[in-house]
Amino acid sequence: DAGVTQSPTHLIKTRGQQVTLRCSPISGHKSVSWYQQVLGQGPQFIFQYYEKEERGRGNFPDRFSARQFPNYSSELNVNALLLGDSALYLCASSIGTSRANQPQHFGDGTRLSIL
Amino acid sequence: GDSVTQMEGPVTLSEEAFLTINCTYTATGYPSLFWYVQYPGEGLQLLLKATKADDKGSNKGFEATYRKETTSFHLEKGSVQVSDSAVYFCALSSNSGYSTLTFGKGTMLLVSP
């Protein structure tokens, strides 16, 4: 079975631009979460979506937004890019949000570089 | 709020040495605990998990025991291999939330032949 897939793999943008990152969850998984991993740090939670509704949001500015589609895939959008947005963006999927012990399965991420 | 503290790396070992990576946490309620591993250029892979006190998670020779009294979840392996070289992340998922993960900063493990 296919794992979590993310696209693109790498992306280079300049300050002020906008970017859209895409994620397809594992088949049968209804929950998608997004994390930002700055070099040398652990991932930081950005958003969680379940059944197309936002179920959780981390401490990120309103420049960050996301949505989930009927097929459970998801997009993360970042507007007005800053140099500090350079990071690896990870998508994770799980069966659902009702239980904290359900493991999340991660994709390989999108490496975003801001010039 | 929830937080995870890991020992700083890098941890440098020779092949077949014993590994311990310390992890302690702060959380409300009774979180689930996880260890993830990240190989260069890749995403995170779930290594093992424990969902309640005294549970022991194990996988590929790695083990960790959920110690509520010391709020710890230390990762151990009896004999490391060169292929175990990676960054290891301790994480928790609070039962009071939506199963989102709070991660430590990660510990790099370097194993030499």
Tab-separated table of C-alpha atoms in Angstrom:
chain	number	residue	atom	x	y	z
A	1	ASP	CA	0.000	0.000	0.000
A	2	ALA	CA	1.147	3.524	-0.759
A	3	GLY	CA	2.253	5.634	2.164
A	4	VAL	CA	1.675	9.338	2.647
A	5	THR	CA	2.723	11.168	-0.497
A	6	GLN	CA	3.688	14.829	-0.673
A	7	SER	CA	4.398	17.144	-3.566
A	8	PRO	CA	6.521	18.815	-4.621
A	9	THR	CA	9.664	17.366	-3.078
A	10	HIS	CA	11.582	20.612	-3.209
A	11	LEU	CA	10.513	24.190	-3.797
A	12	ILE	CA	12.370	27.481	-4.029
A	13	LYS	CA	10.485	30.751	-3.562
A	14	THR	CA	11.325	34.376	-2.884
A	15	ARG	CA	10.120	36.549	-0.052
A	16	GLY	CA	6.543	37.765	-0.430
A	17	GLN	CA	5.466	34.941	-2.724
A	18	GLN	CA	2.771	32.383	-1.992
A	19	VAL	CA	3.146	28.597	-1.968
A	20	THR	CA	0.829	25.578	-1.988
A	21	LEU	CA	1.954	22.186	-0.737
A	22	ARG	CA	-0.002	19.000	-1.339
A	23	CYS	CA	-0.517	15.779	0.587
A	24	SER	CA	-2.291	12.485	-0.073
A	25	PRO	CA	-2.933	10.354	3.013
A	26	ILE	CA	-2.722	6.608	3.349
A	27	SER	CA	-5.802	4.947	1.914
A	28	GLY	CA	-8.478	4.709	4.601
A	29	HIS	CA	-7.001	7.495	6.730
A	30	LYS	CA	-9.366	10.400	7.298
A	31	SER	CA	-7.159	12.717	9.338
A	32	VAL	CA	-4.300	14.809	7.974
A	33	SER	CA	-1.895	16.925	10.006
A	34	TRP	CA	0.771	19.381	8.907
A	35	TYR	CA	4.058	20.036	10.700
A	36	GLN	CA	6.933	22.450	10.113
A	37	GLN	CA	10.449	21.192	10.808
A	38	VAL	CA	13.147	23.832	10.901
A	39	LEU	CA	16.680	22.527	10.428
A	40	GLY	CA	18.006	20.975	13.612
A	41	GLN	CA	14.663	21.070	15.436
A	42	GLY	CA	11.745	18.752	16.018
A	43	PRO	CA	8.571	19.155	13.971
A	44	GLN	CA	6.076	21.810	15.125
A	45	PHE	CA	2.337	21.239	14.709
A	46	ILE	CA	0.574	23.581	12.265
A	47	PHE	CA	-2.876	22.142	11.467
A	48	GLN	CA	-4.992	19.043	11.778
A	49	TYR	CA	-7.972	18.267	9.561
A	50	TYR	CA	-10.535	15.516	9.939
A	51	GLU	CA	-13.464	14.931	7.613
A	52	LYS	CA	-12.697	18.244	5.873
A	53	GLU	CA	-12.942	20.282	9.073
A	54	GLU	CA	-10.136	21.949	10.993
A	55	ARG	CA	-9.731	20.114	14.305
A	56	GLY	CA	-6.619	21.761	15.618
A	57	ARG	CA	-4.294	24.652	14.951
A	58	GLY	CA	-0.815	25.327	16.255
A	59	ASN	CA	0.817	28.637	17.053
A	60	PHE	CA	1.322	29.867	13.502
A	61	PRO	CA	0.277	33.194	11.924
A	62	ASP	CA	-2.751	33.632	9.695
A	63	ARG	CA	-0.466	33.532	6.660
A	64	PHE	CA	-0.729	29.774	7.053
A	65	SER	CA	-3.941	28.101	5.934
A	66	ALA	CA	-5.004	24.640	4.873
A	67	ARG	CA	-7.927	22.633	3.648
A	68	GLN	CA	-8.950	19.032	3.189
A	69	PHE	CA	-10.797	17.677	0.193
A	70	PRO	CA	-13.580	15.040	-0.040
A	71	ASN	CA	-10.966	12.398	-0.957
A	72	TYR	CA	-9.102	13.331	2.289
A	73	SER	CA	-6.124	14.846	0.484
A	74	SER	CA	-4.969	18.185	1.797
A	75	GLU	CA	-3.247	21.414	0.808
A	76	LEU	CA	-1.186	23.764	2.948
A	77	ASN	CA	-0.968	27.355	1.775
A	78	VAL	CA	1.498	29.940	2.990
A	79	ASN	CA	1.164	33.576	1.916
A	80	ALA	CA	3.640	36.457	2.052
A	81	LEU	CA	6.588	34.134	2.525
A	82	LEU	CA	9.335	35.119	4.939
A	83	LEU	CA	12.897	33.858	5.163
A	84	GLY	CA	11.937	32.134	8.410
A	85	ASP	CA	9.427	29.957	6.562
A	86	SER	CA	12.305	27.962	5.098
A	87	ALA	CA	11.806	24.470	6.471
A	88	LEU	CA	10.776	20.905	5.783
A	89	TYR	CA	6.977	20.691	5.748
A	90	LEU	CA	5.695	17.305	6.803
A	91	CYS	CA	2.279	15.839	6.291
A	92	ALA	CA	1.022	13.014	8.487
A	93	SER	CA	-2.112	10.920	8.271
A	94	SER	CA	-3.971	8.802	10.792
A	95	ILE	CA	-7.228	6.922	10.907
A	96	GLY	CA	-9.037	9.594	12.913
A	97	THR	CA	-8.807	12.080	15.752
A	98	SER	CA	-10.886	10.372	18.389
A	99	ARG	CA	-7.997	8.659	20.173
A	100	ALA	CA	-4.598	10.064	21.020
A	101	ASN	CA	-2.872	6.686	20.800
A	102	GLN	CA	-3.429	6.341	17.074
A	103	PRO	CA	-0.022	6.740	15.464
A	104	GLN	CA	0.539	9.294	12.757
A	105	HIS	CA	2.303	8.213	9.584
A	106	PHE	CA	4.524	10.769	7.887
A	107	GLY	CA	5.395	11.538	4.309
A	108	ASP	CA	8.914	12.455	3.199
A	109	GLY	CA	8.080	16.151	3.279
A	110	THR	CA	8.445	19.170	1.043
A	111	ARG	CA	11.677	21.111	1.433
A	112	LEU	CA	10.810	24.813	1.067
A	113	SER	CA	13.627	27.305	0.617
A	114	ILE	CA	12.988	31.043	0.666
A	115	LEU	CA	15.527	33.337	-1.008
B	1	GLY	CA	1.552	23.160	27.967
B	2	ASP	CA	2.899	19.859	26.786
B	3	SER	CA	6.644	19.520	26.243
B	4	VAL	CA	9.289	16.887	25.550
B	5	THR	CA	12.953	17.076	26.507
B	6	GLN	CA	15.576	14.842	24.922
B	7	MET	CA	19.266	14.483	25.580
B	8	GLU	CA	21.343	16.523	23.204
B	9	GLY	CA	23.433	14.833	20.592
B	10	PRO	CA	25.197	13.745	18.692
B	11	VAL	CA	25.535	10.398	20.387
B	12	THR	CA	28.555	8.622	18.910
B	13	LEU	CA	28.895	4.869	19.399
B	14	SER	CA	30.814	1.967	17.965
B	15	GLU	CA	28.929	-0.874	16.355
B	16	GLU	CA	27.480	-3.376	18.868
B	17	ALA	CA	27.552	-0.834	21.715
B	18	PHE	CA	24.576	-0.281	24.031
B	19	LEU	CA	22.364	2.705	23.309
B	20	THR	CA	20.328	4.881	25.643
B	21	ILE	CA	18.639	8.111	24.563
B	22	ASN	CA	16.909	9.881	27.427
B	23	CYS	CA	13.474	11.437	27.060
B	24	THR	CA	11.308	13.136	29.689
B	25	TYR	CA	7.972	14.817	29.223
B	26	THR	CA	5.505	17.252	30.747
B	27	ALA	CA	1.835	16.794	29.962
B	28	THR	CA	-1.603	16.977	31.479
B	29	GLY	CA	-3.489	13.745	31.862
B	30	TYR	CA	-2.148	10.512	30.459
B	31	PRO	CA	-0.439	11.030	27.115
B	32	SER	CA	0.560	8.403	24.608
B	33	LEU	CA	4.312	8.301	23.954
B	34	PHE	CA	6.186	7.635	20.729
B	35	TRP	CA	9.657	7.339	19.285
B	36	TYR	CA	10.127	8.323	15.651
B	37	VAL	CA	13.289	7.964	13.545
B	38	GLN	CA	14.363	10.188	10.672
B	39	TYR	CA	16.980	9.064	8.156
B	40	PRO	CA	18.757	11.714	6.072
B	41	GLY	CA	16.510	13.270	3.459
B	42	GLU	CA	13.438	11.395	4.615
B	43	GLY	CA	10.342	11.934	6.696
B	44	LEU	CA	9.678	10.439	10.109
B	45	GLN	CA	9.059	6.747	10.655
B	46	LEU	CA	7.253	5.454	13.709
B	47	LEU	CA	9.682	3.280	15.670
B	48	LEU	CA	7.598	2.314	18.698
B	49	LYS	CA	4.844	3.533	20.977
B	50	ALA	CA	3.358	3.089	24.460
B	51	THR	CA	-0.106	4.203	25.459
B	52	LYS	CA	-0.249	3.736	29.226
B	53	ALA	CA	1.982	3.581	32.281
B	54	ASP	CA	4.391	0.611	32.448
B	55	ASP	CA	3.751	-0.293	28.810
B	56	LYS	CA	6.877	-1.305	26.912
B	57	GLY	CA	7.080	-0.490	23.231
B	58	SER	CA	9.524	-2.463	21.116
B	59	ASN	CA	10.549	-2.751	17.475
B	60	LYS	CA	13.698	-3.754	15.549
B	61	GLY	CA	15.616	-4.341	18.783
B	62	PHE	CA	14.696	-0.931	20.232
B	63	GLU	CA	12.716	-0.702	23.475
B	64	ALA	CA	11.221	2.041	25.635
B	65	THR	CA	9.138	1.801	28.813
B	66	TYR	CA	6.469	4.356	29.795
B	67	ARG	CA	7.456	5.472	33.310
B	68	LYS	CA	4.744	7.703	34.747
B	69	GLU	CA	6.452	8.153	38.112
B	70	THR	CA	9.533	9.672	36.464
B	71	THR	CA	7.678	11.036	33.378
B	72	SER	CA	10.237	9.327	31.164
B	73	PHE	CA	10.341	7.207	28.008
B	74	HIS	CA	13.999	6.399	27.419
B	75	LEU	CA	14.973	4.609	24.203
B	76	GLU	CA	17.360	1.638	24.467
B	77	LYS	CA	18.985	-0.883	22.180
B	78	GLY	CA	21.357	-3.600	23.254
B	79	SER	CA	23.599	-3.638	20.183
B	80	VAL	CA	23.536	-0.824	17.633
B	81	GLN	CA	24.394	-1.174	13.958
B	82	VAL	CA	25.801	1.327	11.469
B	83	SER	CA	22.394	1.327	9.794
B	84	ASP	CA	20.846	2.738	13.011
B	85	SER	CA	22.577	6.079	12.366
B	86	ALA	CA	19.744	8.613	12.180
B	87	VAL	CA	17.953	11.292	14.198
B	88	TYR	CA	15.592	9.988	16.881
B	89	PHE	CA	12.593	12.001	18.091
B	90	CYS	CA	10.612	11.434	21.252
B	91	ALA	CA	7.006	12.641	21.034
B	92	LEU	CA	3.777	12.672	22.990
B	93	SER	CA	0.131	12.880	22.085
B	94	SER	CA	-2.084	14.291	24.775
B	95	ASN	CA	-5.394	12.556	25.369
B	96	SER	CA	-6.921	15.961	25.958
B	97	GLY	CA	-6.218	17.117	22.429
B	98	TYR	CA	-6.827	15.965	18.905
B	99	SER	CA	-3.983	13.435	18.851
B	100	THR	CA	-1.497	15.983	17.583
B	101	LEU	CA	2.127	15.312	18.371
B	102	THR	CA	4.501	17.363	20.507
B	103	PHE	CA	8.120	16.535	19.647
B	104	GLY	CA	11.456	16.864	21.344
B	105	LYS	CA	14.324	18.497	19.469
B	106	GLY	CA	15.734	15.176	18.328
B	107	THR	CA	18.948	13.283	19.083
B	108	MET	CA	21.383	12.392	16.324
B	109	LEU	CA	22.948	8.945	16.603
B	110	LEU	CA	26.168	8.182	14.746
B	111	VAL	CA	27.375	4.582	14.741
B	112	SER	CA	30.842	3.769	13.416
B	113	PRO	CA	32.058	0.330	12.243
